[in-house]
mmCIF file of C-alpha atoms in Angstrom:
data_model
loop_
_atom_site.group_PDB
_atom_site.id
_atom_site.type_symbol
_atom_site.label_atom_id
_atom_site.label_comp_id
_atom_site.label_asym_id
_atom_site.label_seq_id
_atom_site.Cartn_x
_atom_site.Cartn_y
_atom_site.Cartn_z
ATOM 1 C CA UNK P 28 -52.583 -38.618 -9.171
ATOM 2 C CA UNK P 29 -53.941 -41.087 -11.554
ATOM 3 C CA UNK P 30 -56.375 -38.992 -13.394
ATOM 4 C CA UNK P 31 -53.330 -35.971 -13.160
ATOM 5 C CA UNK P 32 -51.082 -38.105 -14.968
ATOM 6 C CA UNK P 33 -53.662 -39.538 -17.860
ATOM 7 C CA UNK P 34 -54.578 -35.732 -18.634
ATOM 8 C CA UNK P 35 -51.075 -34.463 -19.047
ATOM 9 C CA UNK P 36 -51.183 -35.547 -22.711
ATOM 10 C CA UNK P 37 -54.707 -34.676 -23.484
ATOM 11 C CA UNK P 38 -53.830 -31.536 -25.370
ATOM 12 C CA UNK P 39 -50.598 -30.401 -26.864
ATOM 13 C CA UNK P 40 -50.725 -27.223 -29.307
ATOM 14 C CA UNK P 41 -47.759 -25.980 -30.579
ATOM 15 C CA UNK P 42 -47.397 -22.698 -30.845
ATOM 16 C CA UNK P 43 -44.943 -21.628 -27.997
ATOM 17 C CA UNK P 44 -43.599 -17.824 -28.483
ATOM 18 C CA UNK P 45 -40.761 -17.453 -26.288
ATOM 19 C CA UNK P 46 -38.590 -14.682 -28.142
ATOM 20 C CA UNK P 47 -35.328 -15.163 -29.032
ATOM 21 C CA UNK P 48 -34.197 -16.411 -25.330
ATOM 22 C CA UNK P 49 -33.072 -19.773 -25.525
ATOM 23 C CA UNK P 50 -33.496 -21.945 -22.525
ATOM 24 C CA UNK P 51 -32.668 -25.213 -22.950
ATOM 25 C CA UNK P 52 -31.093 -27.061 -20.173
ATOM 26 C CA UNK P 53 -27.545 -27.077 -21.885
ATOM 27 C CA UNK P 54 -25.319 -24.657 -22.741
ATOM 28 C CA UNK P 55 -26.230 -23.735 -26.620
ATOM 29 C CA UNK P 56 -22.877 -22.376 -26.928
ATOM 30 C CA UNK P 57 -21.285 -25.939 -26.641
ATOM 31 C CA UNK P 58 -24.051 -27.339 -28.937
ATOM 32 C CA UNK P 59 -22.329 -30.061 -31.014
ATOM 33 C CA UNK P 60 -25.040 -32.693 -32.240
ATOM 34 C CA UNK P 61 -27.467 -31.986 -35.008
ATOM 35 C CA UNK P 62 -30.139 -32.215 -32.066
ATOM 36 C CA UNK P 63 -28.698 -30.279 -29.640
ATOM 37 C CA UNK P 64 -28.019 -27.567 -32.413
ATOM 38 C CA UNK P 65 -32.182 -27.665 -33.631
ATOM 39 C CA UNK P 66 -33.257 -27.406 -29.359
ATOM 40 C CA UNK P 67 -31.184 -24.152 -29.678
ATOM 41 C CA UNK P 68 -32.479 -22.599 -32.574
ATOM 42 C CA UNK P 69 -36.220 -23.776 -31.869
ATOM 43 C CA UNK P 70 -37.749 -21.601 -29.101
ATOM 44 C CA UNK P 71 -40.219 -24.571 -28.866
ATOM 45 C CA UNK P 72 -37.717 -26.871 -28.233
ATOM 46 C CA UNK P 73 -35.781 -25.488 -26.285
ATOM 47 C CA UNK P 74 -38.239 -24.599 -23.743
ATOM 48 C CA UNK P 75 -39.705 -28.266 -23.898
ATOM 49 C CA UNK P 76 -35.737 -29.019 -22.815
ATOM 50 C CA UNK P 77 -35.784 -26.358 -20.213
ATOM 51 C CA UNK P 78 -38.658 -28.248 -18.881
ATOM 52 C CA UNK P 79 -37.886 -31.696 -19.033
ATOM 53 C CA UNK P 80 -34.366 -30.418 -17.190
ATOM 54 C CA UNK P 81 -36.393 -28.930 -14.272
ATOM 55 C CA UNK P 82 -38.498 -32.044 -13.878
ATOM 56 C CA UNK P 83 -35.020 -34.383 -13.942
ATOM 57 C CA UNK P 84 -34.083 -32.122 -11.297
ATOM 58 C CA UNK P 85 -36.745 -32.914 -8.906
ATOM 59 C CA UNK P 86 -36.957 -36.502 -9.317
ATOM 60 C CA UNK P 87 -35.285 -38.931 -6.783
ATOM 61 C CA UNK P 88 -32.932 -40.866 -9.307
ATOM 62 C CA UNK P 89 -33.159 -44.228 -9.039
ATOM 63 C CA UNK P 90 -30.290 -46.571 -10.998
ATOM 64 C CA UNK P 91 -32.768 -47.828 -13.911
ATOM 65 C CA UNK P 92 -34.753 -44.298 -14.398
ATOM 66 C CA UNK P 93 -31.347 -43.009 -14.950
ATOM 67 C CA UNK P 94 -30.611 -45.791 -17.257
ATOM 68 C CA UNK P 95 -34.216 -45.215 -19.418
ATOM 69 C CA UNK P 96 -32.988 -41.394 -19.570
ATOM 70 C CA UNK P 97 -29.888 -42.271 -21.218
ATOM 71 C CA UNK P 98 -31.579 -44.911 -23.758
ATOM 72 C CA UNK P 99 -34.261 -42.146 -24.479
ATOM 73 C CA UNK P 100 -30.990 -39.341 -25.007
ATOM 74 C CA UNK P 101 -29.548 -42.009 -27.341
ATOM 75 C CA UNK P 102 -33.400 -42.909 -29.018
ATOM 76 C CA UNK P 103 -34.045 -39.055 -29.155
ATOM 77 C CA UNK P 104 -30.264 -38.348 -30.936
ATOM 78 C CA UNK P 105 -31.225 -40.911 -33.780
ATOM 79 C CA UNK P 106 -31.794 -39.411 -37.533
ATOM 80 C CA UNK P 107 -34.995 -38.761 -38.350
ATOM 81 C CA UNK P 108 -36.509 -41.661 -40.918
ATOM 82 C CA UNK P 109 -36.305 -40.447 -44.561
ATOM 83 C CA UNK P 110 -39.615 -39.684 -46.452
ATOM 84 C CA UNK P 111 -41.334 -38.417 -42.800
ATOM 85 C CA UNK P 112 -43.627 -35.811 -43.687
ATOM 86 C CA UNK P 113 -42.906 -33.864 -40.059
ATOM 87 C CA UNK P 114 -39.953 -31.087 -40.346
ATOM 88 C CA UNK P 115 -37.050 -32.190 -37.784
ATOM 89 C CA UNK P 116 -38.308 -29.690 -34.628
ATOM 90 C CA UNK P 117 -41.678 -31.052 -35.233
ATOM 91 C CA UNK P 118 -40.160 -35.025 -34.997
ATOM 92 C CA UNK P 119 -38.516 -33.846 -31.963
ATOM 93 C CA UNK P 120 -41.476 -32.535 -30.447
ATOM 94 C CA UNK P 121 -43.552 -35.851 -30.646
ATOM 95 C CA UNK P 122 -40.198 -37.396 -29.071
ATOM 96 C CA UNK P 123 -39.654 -34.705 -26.320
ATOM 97 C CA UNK P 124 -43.625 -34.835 -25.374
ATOM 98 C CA UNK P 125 -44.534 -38.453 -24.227
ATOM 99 C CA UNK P 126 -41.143 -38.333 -22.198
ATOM 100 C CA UNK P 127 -42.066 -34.885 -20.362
ATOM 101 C CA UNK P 128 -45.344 -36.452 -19.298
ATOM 102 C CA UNK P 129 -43.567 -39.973 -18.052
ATOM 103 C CA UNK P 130 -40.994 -37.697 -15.858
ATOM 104 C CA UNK P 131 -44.023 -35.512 -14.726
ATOM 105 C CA UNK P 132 -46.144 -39.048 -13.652
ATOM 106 C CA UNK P 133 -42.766 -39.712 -11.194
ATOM 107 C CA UNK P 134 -43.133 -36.458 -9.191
ATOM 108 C CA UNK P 135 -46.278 -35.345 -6.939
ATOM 109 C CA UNK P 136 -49.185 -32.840 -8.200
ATOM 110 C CA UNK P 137 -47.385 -30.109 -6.197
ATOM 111 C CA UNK P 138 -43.714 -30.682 -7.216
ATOM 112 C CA UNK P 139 -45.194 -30.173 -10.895
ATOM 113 C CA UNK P 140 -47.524 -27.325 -10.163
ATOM 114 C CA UNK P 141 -44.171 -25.510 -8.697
ATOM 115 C CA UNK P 142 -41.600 -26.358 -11.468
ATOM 116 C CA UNK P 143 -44.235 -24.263 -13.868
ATOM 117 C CA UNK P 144 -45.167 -21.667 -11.741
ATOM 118 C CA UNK P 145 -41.465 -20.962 -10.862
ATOM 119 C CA UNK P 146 -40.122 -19.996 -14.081
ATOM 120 C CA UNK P 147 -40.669 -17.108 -16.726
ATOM 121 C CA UNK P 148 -42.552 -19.384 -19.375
ATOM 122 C CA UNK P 149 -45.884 -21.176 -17.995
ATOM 123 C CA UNK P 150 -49.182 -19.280 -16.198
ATOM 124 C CA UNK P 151 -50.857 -22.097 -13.745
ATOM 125 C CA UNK P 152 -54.798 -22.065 -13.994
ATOM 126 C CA UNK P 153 -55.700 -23.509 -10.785
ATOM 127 C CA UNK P 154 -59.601 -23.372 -12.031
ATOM 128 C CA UNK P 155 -59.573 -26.722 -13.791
ATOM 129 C CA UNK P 156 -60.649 -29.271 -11.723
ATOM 130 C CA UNK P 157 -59.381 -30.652 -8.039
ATOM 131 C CA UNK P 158 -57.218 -33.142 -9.999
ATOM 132 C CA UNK P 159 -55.786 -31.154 -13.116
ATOM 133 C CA UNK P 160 -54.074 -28.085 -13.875
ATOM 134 C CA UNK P 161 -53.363 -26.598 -17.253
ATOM 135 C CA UNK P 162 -50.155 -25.163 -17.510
ATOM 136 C CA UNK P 163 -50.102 -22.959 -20.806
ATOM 137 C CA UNK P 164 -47.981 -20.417 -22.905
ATOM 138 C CA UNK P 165 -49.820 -18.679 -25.019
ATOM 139 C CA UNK P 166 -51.129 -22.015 -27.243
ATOM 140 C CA UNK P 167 -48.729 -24.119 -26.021
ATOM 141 C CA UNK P 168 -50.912 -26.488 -23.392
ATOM 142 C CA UNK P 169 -50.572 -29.366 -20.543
ATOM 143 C CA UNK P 170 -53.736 -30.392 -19.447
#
């Protein structure tokens, strides 16, 4: 599980092309922050959201990983620093990433394998190694 969880953030290339479907794991109709509001117009995003809802899902919620979620929600919400060279989805991305791998490191190989082979967005290659999986969409990579 060890070398599973170090090689979820080996490659991430953006590049997701999920239409015009939104999927985040809120409803984008009651979108109210500026970050909610840039998950729902970013296909990226919102699938990265979709995801990181599926994985909170399966976890067994313990008091203090519920309390890290909610300081990461309140860390993720904050403006983006002036001057940053990265355009706001891109900031979010390199905020929604790290966190997606932590919450995949809590559940077992399989739990993860199912939560992307059980939705319209990730192909599973199995052929990687006894240890890893890549889940990708299109150029959009865990490894």
């Amino acid at each position: 599980m060890t070398v599973f969880c170090s090689l979820l953030l080996a490659t991430f290339l953006f590049g997701l092309n999920v239409g015009s479907a939104t999927a985040a794991s809120f409803d984008c109709d009651k979108a109210t922050t500026e970050t909610e509001i840039a998950i729902c117009n970013d296909p990226e995003l919102s699938a990265l959201d979709d995801l990181m809802g599926q994985l909170w899902r399966n976890l067994d919620l313990s008091n203090s990983l519920v309390a890290e979620q909610k300081a990461w929600l309140k860390q993720r919400d904050e403006p983006q620093p002036e001057g940053s060279s990265e355009t706001n989805p891109e900031y979010l991305y390199y905020k929604y990433l790290p966190r997606i791998a932590i919450l995949m490191g809590q559940l077992n190989q399989r739990d993860v394998i199912n939560i992307f082979e059980n939705n319209d967005y990730w192909q599973v290659d199995h052929t990687t190694s006894k240890t890893a999986f890549t889940f990708n969409r299109q150029d959009f990579q865990f490894l």
